[in-house]
Coordinates of C-alpha atoms and ligand atoms in Angstrom, one line a residue:
M1 CA 102.2 110.4 114.2
T2 CA 99.2 112.8 114.4
D3 CA 96.6 111.6 116.8
S4 CA 92.9 111.8 116.0
S5 CA 91.5 114.9 117.7
F6 CA 88.0 115.1 119.3
A7 CA 85.8 118.0 120.1
I8 CA 82.4 117.8 121.7
S9 CA 79.8 120.4 120.6
G10 CA 76.5 120.0 122.3
A11 CA 75.8 116.3 122.1
S12 CA 77.7 115.8 118.8
I13 CA 81.3 114.7 118.5
E14 CA 83.6 116.2 115.9
M15 CA 86.7 114.3 115.1
K16 CA 89.6 115.0 112.8
T17 CA 92.0 112.5 111.3
Q18 CA 94.2 112.1 108.3
I19 CA 92.3 109.2 106.7
G20 CA 88.6 108.5 107.3
I21 CA 88.0 104.8 106.5
L22 CA 84.5 103.6 105.9
G23 CA 84.1 99.9 106.7
A24 CA 85.9 97.4 109.0
G25 CA 86.1 94.6 106.5
P26 CA 89.4 93.2 105.2
A27 CA 90.0 96.3 103.1
G28 CA 89.4 98.9 105.9
L29 CA 91.2 96.9 108.6
Y30 CA 94.3 96.1 106.5
L31 CA 94.5 99.7 105.4
A32 CA 94.3 100.9 109.0
H33 CA 97.3 98.6 109.9
L34 CA 99.3 99.6 106.9
L35 CA 98.7 103.3 107.7
H36 CA 99.6 102.7 111.4
R37 CA 102.9 101.2 110.2
A38 CA 103.6 104.3 108.1
G39 CA 102.8 106.6 111.0
I40 CA 99.5 107.9 109.4
D41 CA 96.5 108.5 111.6
C42 CA 93.1 107.1 110.7
V43 CA 89.6 106.4 112.1
I44 CA 87.4 103.5 110.9
L45 CA 83.6 104.0 110.8
E46 CA 81.7 100.6 110.6
S47 CA 78.0 100.3 110.2
R48 CA 77.7 96.9 112.0
S49 CA 78.6 95.9 115.5
R50 CA 81.9 94.2 116.4
E51 CA 80.0 90.9 117.1
E52 CA 78.4 91.0 113.7
I53 CA 81.6 91.6 111.7
E54 CA 83.4 89.0 113.7
G55 CA 80.6 86.5 113.1
T56 CA 80.0 86.9 109.4
I57 CA 81.1 83.7 107.5
R58 CA 82.7 84.5 104.2
A59 CA 86.1 83.8 102.6
G60 CA 88.6 81.1 103.4
V61 CA 91.5 81.1 101.0
L62 CA 94.4 83.6 101.4
E63 CA 97.1 84.0 98.8
Q64 CA 100.7 83.5 99.8
W65 CA 101.6 87.2 99.7
V66 CA 98.6 88.2 101.9
V67 CA 99.8 85.7 104.5
D68 CA 103.3 87.1 104.2
L69 CA 102.0 90.7 104.6
T70 CA 99.9 89.7 107.6
V71 CA 103.0 88.2 109.3
Q72 CA 105.1 91.3 108.4
L73 CA 102.4 93.5 110.0
G74 CA 102.7 91.4 113.2
L75 CA 99.1 90.1 112.7
G76 CA 99.8 86.5 111.7
E77 CA 100.5 84.7 114.9
R78 CA 97.2 82.9 115.2
M79 CA 96.9 82.5 111.4
M80 CA 100.2 80.7 111.3
R81 CA 99.2 78.5 114.2
E82 CA 95.6 77.7 113.2
G83 CA 95.6 78.2 109.4
H84 CA 95.9 75.3 107.0
F85 CA 98.6 75.4 104.3
H86 CA 97.6 73.9 101.0
S87 CA 100.1 73.1 98.4
G88 CA 97.6 71.9 95.9
V89 CA 93.9 71.5 95.0
T90 CA 91.9 68.6 93.5
F91 CA 89.6 69.0 90.4
Q92 CA 86.9 66.4 90.1
F93 CA 84.9 65.7 86.9
G94 CA 83.8 62.8 84.7
G95 CA 84.2 60.4 87.7
Q96 CA 87.9 61.2 88.1
R97 CA 90.0 63.2 90.5
H98 CA 93.1 65.2 89.4
H99 CA 95.6 66.8 91.8
I100 CA 97.0 70.2 90.8
D101 CA 100.3 70.7 92.6
M102 CA 100.3 74.5 93.0
E103 CA 103.5 74.6 95.0
E104 CA 105.5 72.7 92.5
L105 CA 104.1 74.6 89.5
T106 CA 104.7 78.0 91.1
S107 CA 108.1 77.4 92.6
G108 CA 107.0 77.1 96.1
K109 CA 103.8 79.1 96.6
R110 CA 100.9 77.8 98.6
V111 CA 97.5 79.1 99.7
T112 CA 96.3 79.3 103.3
V113 CA 92.8 78.3 104.5
Y114 CA 92.0 80.6 107.4
A115 CA 88.5 82.0 107.8
Q116 CA 87.9 85.7 107.0
H117 CA 86.1 86.3 110.3
E118 CA 89.2 85.0 112.1
V119 CA 91.3 87.5 110.1
I120 CA 88.8 90.2 111.1
K121 CA 89.0 89.2 114.8
D122 CA 92.8 89.3 114.7
L123 CA 92.9 92.7 112.9
V124 CA 90.3 94.3 115.1
A125 CA 91.9 93.1 118.4
A126 CA 95.4 94.4 117.2
R127 CA 94.0 97.7 116.0
L128 CA 92.3 98.4 119.3
A129 CA 95.4 97.2 121.2
H130 CA 97.4 99.8 119.3
G131 CA 95.0 102.5 120.4
G132 CA 93.4 102.7 117.0
K133 CA 89.9 104.1 116.7
I134 CA 87.0 102.0 115.3
V135 CA 83.5 103.4 115.7
F136 CA 81.0 100.5 115.4
S137 CA 77.3 100.6 114.6
V138 CA 77.3 104.0 112.7
Q139 CA 74.2 104.8 110.7
D140 CA 73.2 107.4 108.1
V141 CA 76.7 107.7 106.8
Q142 CA 77.2 110.5 104.3
L143 CA 80.3 111.7 102.5
H144 CA 80.7 115.4 101.9
N145 CA 83.0 117.6 99.8
V146 CA 85.0 114.6 98.4
D147 CA 86.1 116.7 95.4
G148 CA 87.2 119.6 97.7
D149 CA 90.3 120.0 100.0
Q150 CA 88.5 119.1 103.2
P151 CA 86.2 116.1 102.9
K152 CA 84.1 115.0 105.8
I153 CA 81.9 112.1 106.8
T154 CA 78.8 112.6 108.9
Y155 CA 77.1 109.7 110.7
R156 CA 74.8 108.9 113.6
V157 CA 75.6 106.8 116.6
G158 CA 72.7 106.5 119.0
G159 CA 70.7 109.7 118.5
D160 CA 73.5 112.1 117.6
T161 CA 74.9 113.2 114.3
D162 CA 78.7 113.2 114.5
E163 CA 81.3 114.4 112.1
L164 CA 84.7 113.1 111.0
R165 CA 86.9 115.6 109.1
C166 CA 89.8 114.1 107.2
D167 CA 92.4 114.7 104.4
F168 CA 91.2 111.7 102.4
I169 CA 88.4 109.1 102.5
A170 CA 89.0 105.4 101.9
G171 CA 85.7 103.8 100.8
C172 CA 86.1 100.3 102.1
D173 CA 82.4 99.8 102.7
G174 CA 81.7 96.8 100.5
F175 CA 79.4 96.5 97.5
H176 CA 76.3 98.0 99.1
G177 CA 78.1 100.9 100.9
P178 CA 77.6 104.6 100.1
S179 CA 81.1 105.4 98.9
R180 CA 80.8 104.3 95.3
Q181 CA 77.6 106.4 95.0
A182 CA 79.6 109.5 96.0
I183 CA 81.3 109.3 92.6
P184 CA 79.1 111.2 90.1
V185 CA 77.4 108.8 87.7
V186 CA 79.0 110.6 84.7
D187 CA 82.5 110.0 86.2
R188 CA 82.3 106.2 86.6
V189 CA 81.7 103.3 84.2
E190 CA 80.4 100.1 85.8
Y191 CA 80.9 96.6 84.2
Q192 CA 78.7 93.8 85.5
K193 CA 77.8 90.2 84.9
I194 CA 75.1 88.4 86.9
Y195 CA 75.4 84.5 86.9
P196 CA 72.2 82.4 86.6
F197 CA 73.3 80.3 89.6
G198 CA 74.3 80.7 93.2
W199 CA 75.9 78.8 96.0
L200 CA 74.4 77.1 99.0
G201 CA 77.2 77.2 101.7
I202 CA 77.3 75.2 104.9
L203 CA 79.5 74.8 108.0
A204 CA 79.3 71.3 109.4
R205 CA 80.9 69.7 112.5
A206 CA 82.8 66.8 111.0
P207 CA 86.4 65.8 110.4
A208 CA 88.0 66.5 107.0
S209 CA 87.1 64.0 104.3
W210 CA 90.0 64.9 101.9
H211 CA 93.5 66.5 102.4
E212 CA 92.9 69.4 100.1
L213 CA 90.0 71.5 98.5
I214 CA 88.0 69.7 95.9
Y215 CA 86.4 71.7 93.1
S216 CA 83.9 69.4 91.4
R217 CA 82.0 69.8 88.2
H218 CA 79.1 67.3 88.1
E219 CA 76.1 66.8 85.9
R220 CA 74.0 68.0 88.8
G221 CA 76.1 71.1 89.2
F222 CA 79.2 72.4 90.9
G223 CA 80.4 71.4 94.4
L224 CA 83.3 72.7 96.5
L225 CA 84.7 70.9 99.5
S226 CA 86.8 73.2 101.8
T227 CA 87.7 73.2 105.5
R228 CA 87.9 75.4 108.5
S229 CA 89.5 73.3 111.2
P230 CA 90.1 69.6 111.9
E231 CA 86.6 69.6 113.4
I232 CA 84.7 72.0 111.1
Q233 CA 84.2 71.7 107.3
R234 CA 83.0 74.2 104.8
L235 CA 81.1 73.0 101.7
Y236 CA 79.3 74.6 98.9
L237 CA 76.8 73.4 96.3
Q238 CA 75.7 75.2 93.1
C239 CA 72.0 76.0 93.4
D240 CA 69.3 78.4 92.1
P241 CA 70.2 81.8 93.5
N242 CA 66.5 82.5 94.1
D243 CA 65.9 79.3 96.0
A244 CA 64.9 79.6 99.7
I245 CA 67.1 77.9 102.3
A246 CA 64.0 76.4 103.8
N247 CA 63.9 74.1 100.7
W248 CA 67.2 72.6 101.8
P249 CA 66.8 70.4 104.9
D250 CA 70.1 68.9 106.0
E251 CA 69.2 65.4 104.6
R252 CA 68.7 67.0 101.1
I253 CA 72.0 68.9 101.4
W254 CA 74.0 65.8 102.3
A255 CA 72.3 63.7 99.7
E256 CA 73.3 66.2 97.0
M257 CA 76.8 66.6 98.4
Q258 CA 77.3 62.8 98.3
L259 CA 76.3 62.8 94.6
R260 CA 78.4 65.7 93.6
F261 CA 81.6 64.5 95.4
G262 CA 80.9 60.8 95.1
Y263 CA 84.1 58.8 94.2
P264 CA 84.7 55.1 94.3
G265 CA 86.3 53.9 97.6
W266 CA 85.9 57.3 99.3
T267 CA 83.3 58.6 101.7
L268 CA 82.3 62.1 102.4
I269 CA 82.0 62.4 106.2
E270 CA 78.7 64.0 107.3
G271 CA 78.1 65.8 110.5
P272 CA 75.7 68.3 112.1
I273 CA 75.2 71.4 109.9
F274 CA 75.2 74.5 112.1
Q275 CA 75.2 77.3 109.5
K276 CA 73.7 77.4 106.0
N277 CA 72.9 80.2 103.5
I278 CA 72.4 80.9 99.8
L279 CA 74.3 83.6 97.9
A280 CA 73.9 85.0 94.4
M281 CA 77.0 85.5 92.2
R282 CA 78.1 88.5 90.2
S283 CA 81.2 90.0 88.6
F284 CA 81.4 93.8 88.8
V285 CA 84.0 96.5 88.3
C286 CA 83.7 100.2 88.8
E287 CA 86.1 102.4 86.8
T288 CA 87.3 104.8 88.1
M289 CA 88.1 103.8 91.7
Q290 CA 88.8 107.4 92.8
F291 CA 87.3 110.8 92.7
G292 CA 88.9 113.9 94.3
R293 CA 89.9 112.8 97.8
L294 CA 87.8 109.6 97.8
F295 CA 89.4 106.2 97.0
L296 CA 87.4 103.0 96.7
A297 CA 89.0 99.7 97.7
G298 CA 87.9 96.1 97.8
D299 CA 84.2 95.0 97.2
A300 CA 83.2 98.7 97.1
A301 CA 84.9 98.9 93.7
H302 CA 84.8 95.3 92.4
I303 CA 83.1 92.0 93.0
V304 CA 84.1 88.5 91.9
P305 CA 82.2 85.2 92.1
P306 CA 83.9 83.2 94.9
T307 CA 85.0 80.3 92.7
G308 CA 88.5 81.7 92.2
A309 CA 88.8 82.7 95.9
K310 CA 90.0 86.2 95.0
G311 CA 87.7 88.8 96.6
L312 CA 89.5 89.3 99.9
N313 CA 92.9 89.0 98.2
L314 CA 92.0 91.7 95.7
A315 CA 90.8 94.0 98.5
V316 CA 94.1 93.7 100.4
A317 CA 96.0 94.4 97.1
D318 CA 94.0 97.7 96.6
V319 CA 94.8 99.0 100.1
L320 CA 98.5 98.1 99.8
V321 CA 98.7 100.3 96.7
L322 CA 96.6 103.0 98.4
S323 CA 98.7 103.0 101.5
Q324 CA 101.8 103.5 99.4
G325 CA 100.2 106.5 97.6
L326 CA 99.2 108.0 101.0
E327 CA 102.7 107.4 102.5
A328 CA 104.3 109.2 99.5
W329 CA 101.9 112.1 100.0
Y330 CA 102.6 112.5 103.7
R331 CA 106.3 111.8 103.6
R332 CA 107.3 113.5 100.3
G333 CA 104.4 115.7 99.4
T334 CA 104.0 113.8 96.0
R335 CA 100.5 113.2 94.7
E336 CA 101.6 110.9 91.9
G337 CA 100.9 107.7 93.7
L338 CA 97.4 108.8 94.6
D339 CA 96.7 110.1 91.1
N340 CA 97.7 106.8 89.7
Y341 CA 95.7 104.7 92.2
S342 CA 93.1 103.4 89.7
P343 CA 95.4 102.8 86.8
A344 CA 97.8 101.0 89.2
C345 CA 95.1 98.7 90.6
L346 CA 92.8 98.0 87.7
P347 CA 95.0 95.8 85.4
R348 CA 95.5 93.3 88.3
I349 CA 91.8 93.5 89.3
W350 CA 90.8 92.7 85.8
K351 CA 93.0 89.6 85.8
G352 CA 91.3 88.6 89.1
E353 CA 88.0 89.2 87.4
R354 CA 89.0 87.1 84.4
F355 CA 90.3 84.2 86.5
S356 CA 87.1 84.2 88.7
W357 CA 84.9 84.3 85.7
Y358 CA 87.0 81.5 84.1
M359 CA 86.9 79.2 87.1
T360 CA 83.1 79.9 87.5
T361 CA 82.2 79.1 83.9
L362 CA 84.6 76.2 83.8
L363 CA 83.2 74.4 86.8
H364 CA 79.4 75.3 86.9
L365 CA 76.6 73.9 85.0
D366 CA 75.0 76.8 83.1
E367 CA 71.6 75.7 81.9
T368 CA 71.3 78.9 79.8
E369 CA 74.2 77.7 77.7
G370 CA 73.9 75.2 74.8
R371 CA 75.2 71.7 74.8
F372 CA 78.1 72.8 72.6
E373 CA 79.4 75.2 75.2
Q374 CA 79.1 72.6 77.9
R375 CA 81.2 70.2 75.9
V376 CA 83.8 72.9 75.4
R377 CA 84.0 73.4 79.2
M378 CA 84.7 69.6 79.5
A379 CA 87.4 69.9 76.9
D380 CA 88.9 72.9 78.8
L381 CA 88.9 70.9 82.1
D382 CA 90.5 67.9 80.3
Y383 CA 93.2 70.3 78.9
V384 CA 93.8 72.0 82.2
V385 CA 94.5 68.8 84.1
H386 CA 96.7 67.3 81.4
S387 CA 98.7 70.2 80.0
R388 CA 101.5 71.4 82.3
A389 CA 101.3 74.8 80.6
A390 CA 97.6 75.2 81.3
M391 CA 98.0 73.9 84.9
T392 CA 100.8 76.3 85.5
A393 CA 98.6 79.2 84.3
L394 CA 95.8 78.1 86.6
A395 CA 98.2 77.6 89.6
E396 CA 99.9 81.0 89.2
N397 CA 96.5 82.8 89.2
Y398 CA 95.2 80.7 92.2
V399 CA 98.2 81.4 94.4
G400 CA 98.1 85.1 93.5
L401 CA 99.6 86.9 90.5
P402 CA 102.6 89.1 91.1
F403 CA 102.2 92.9 91.2
G404 CA 103.1 94.8 88.1
N405 CA 103.1 93.2 84.7
Ligands
RFL1 P1 83.4 93.8 103.1 O1 84.0 92.5 103.7 O2 82.1 93.7 102.5 O3 83.5 94.9 104.2 C1 82.8 96.1 104.1 C2 82.5 96.6 105.4 O4 81.8 97.9 105.3 C3 80.7 98.0 106.2 N1 79.8 99.0 105.7 C4 79.8 100.2 106.2 N2 80.5 100.8 107.1 C5 80.3 102.1 107.4 N3 79.3 102.8 106.7 C6 78.5 102.3 105.8 N4 77.5 102.9 105.3 C7 78.7 100.9 105.5 N5 78.1 100.0 104.6 C8 78.8 98.9 104.8 C9 80.2 96.5 106.2 O5 79.4 96.3 107.3 C10 81.4 95.7 106.2 O6 81.9 95.4 107.5 O7 84.4 94.3 102.0 P2 86.0 94.3 101.8 O8 86.6 94.8 103.0 O9 86.2 95.0 100.5 O10 86.4 92.8 101.7 C11 85.9 92.0 100.6 C12 85.8 90.5 101.1 O11 84.9 90.5 102.2 C13 85.2 89.6 100.0 O12 85.7 90.0 98.7 C14 85.4 88.2 100.2 O13 84.7 87.7 101.3 C15 85.1 87.3 99.0 N6 85.3 85.9 99.2 C16 86.6 85.3 99.1 N7 87.6 86.1 98.9 C17 88.9 85.5 98.9 O14 89.9 86.2 98.7 N8 89.0 84.2 99.2 C18 88.0 83.3 99.4 O15 88.2 82.1 99.6 C19 86.7 83.9 99.3 N9 85.6 83.1 99.6 C20 84.2 85.1 99.5 C21 84.4 83.7 99.7 C22 82.9 85.6 99.6 C23 81.9 84.8 99.9 N10 80.6 85.4 100.1 C24 79.7 85.1 101.2 C25 80.3 86.5 99.2 C26 83.3 82.9 99.9 C27 82.0 83.4 100.1 C28 80.9 82.4 100.3
PHB2 C1 86.1 78.7 101.4 O1 86.7 77.9 102.1 O2 85.2 79.4 101.9 C2 86.3 78.9 100.0 C3 87.3 78.1 99.4 C4 87.6 78.3 98.1 C5 86.8 79.1 97.3 C6 85.8 79.9 97.9 C7 85.6 79.7 99.2 O3 87.1 79.2 96.0

């Protein structure tokens, strides 16, 4: 393994590594661990502090293969102890609940509910314990020479402008990061859909009300009941994406939750809400995901609405493919895997986009649609929960599609 090298010139630091990774989200951190396993050196530059990335509340559902990979990488100890393994989900609509048995429909696959920020904590701690380098709180990040042989990244920490020279740059810096913009506009095509609704998400101190996730389509809008631990529950409500959180006092949130999840003989257990926010929803894909020696991964290249629980899982899939291309380059000197990075990732990404769009349109109330479309959605739901073929298709997407065709 080649170690990152450092040189100090004046007050600035110049570092050299094999892979410069922008972003310590799931994409950047999984990539760093995959590269470490392959004996490839990398440095992560992250614009936020360690406390911020470890405290940002986002995803919850991990596909089976992501859990397996995490365990193989030696990072799954806490996940296996504290995660919740779900073999099915509940769909609620028209006053009825329907159990979809994912495990039975997919010959044994489950999903794991384990919060993204817990994954981040585990991956950061292990990376630092392995002697890996993560530079937090970098500012003014700029990518240089990405289409040449010696790309570099400049950034500021404190008052100094430092420099990271590398063989390749992995743009794992999320939707708003600078990496995607480093691909010339003429070389990329962007596909986007903005949804006319958002989610209000809460964390509440309460015991679980149901043994699995409930995806509810209600005449007042979508609701999702998820969990984090036996004491903490995660719930979401469809809302206006432009609404202010100040318009949602806790009593209003619980009243709306009670309506959207209401079911005879069952009670939604309430508790103190200690986190709440509103998020907008979009679908987005950037083609291509590579340019010269720059490779985009995760939300930097594609976004899905969270209804399908796919964003983090797609991010890990990208970096798995990228790490294999980089390993082939350093071990055998072949560039084929790297050249084929976008075409290798995009078909599976588009299937994740399709599924996330499908789950979103199936379960949300879209007031911009006509009454006809809304009845079609109800027919679709009715079909999904009564046809084994349709349920199997939903289940195999939800637990994670295989790689390849
Ligand atoms: P991230 O997580 O946005 O990480 C990018 C990192 O890059 C940093 N950064 C920079 N670093 C250096 N220089 C710069 N100039 C930089 N600019 C930005 C950022 O600070 C950040 O740390 O992207 P990544 O790694 O691609 O991971 C993507 C996932 O985070 C995302 O797709 C998921 O959270 C989506 N998602 C879900 N995915 C799932 O697979 N399962 C789920 O159950 C699930 N639920 C969700 C979700 C996302 C949600 N929200 C809030 C959007 C539920 C919600 C509510
Ligand atoms: C979550 O627990 O945060 C969660 C669960 C399922 C989703 C999205 C988010 O589809």
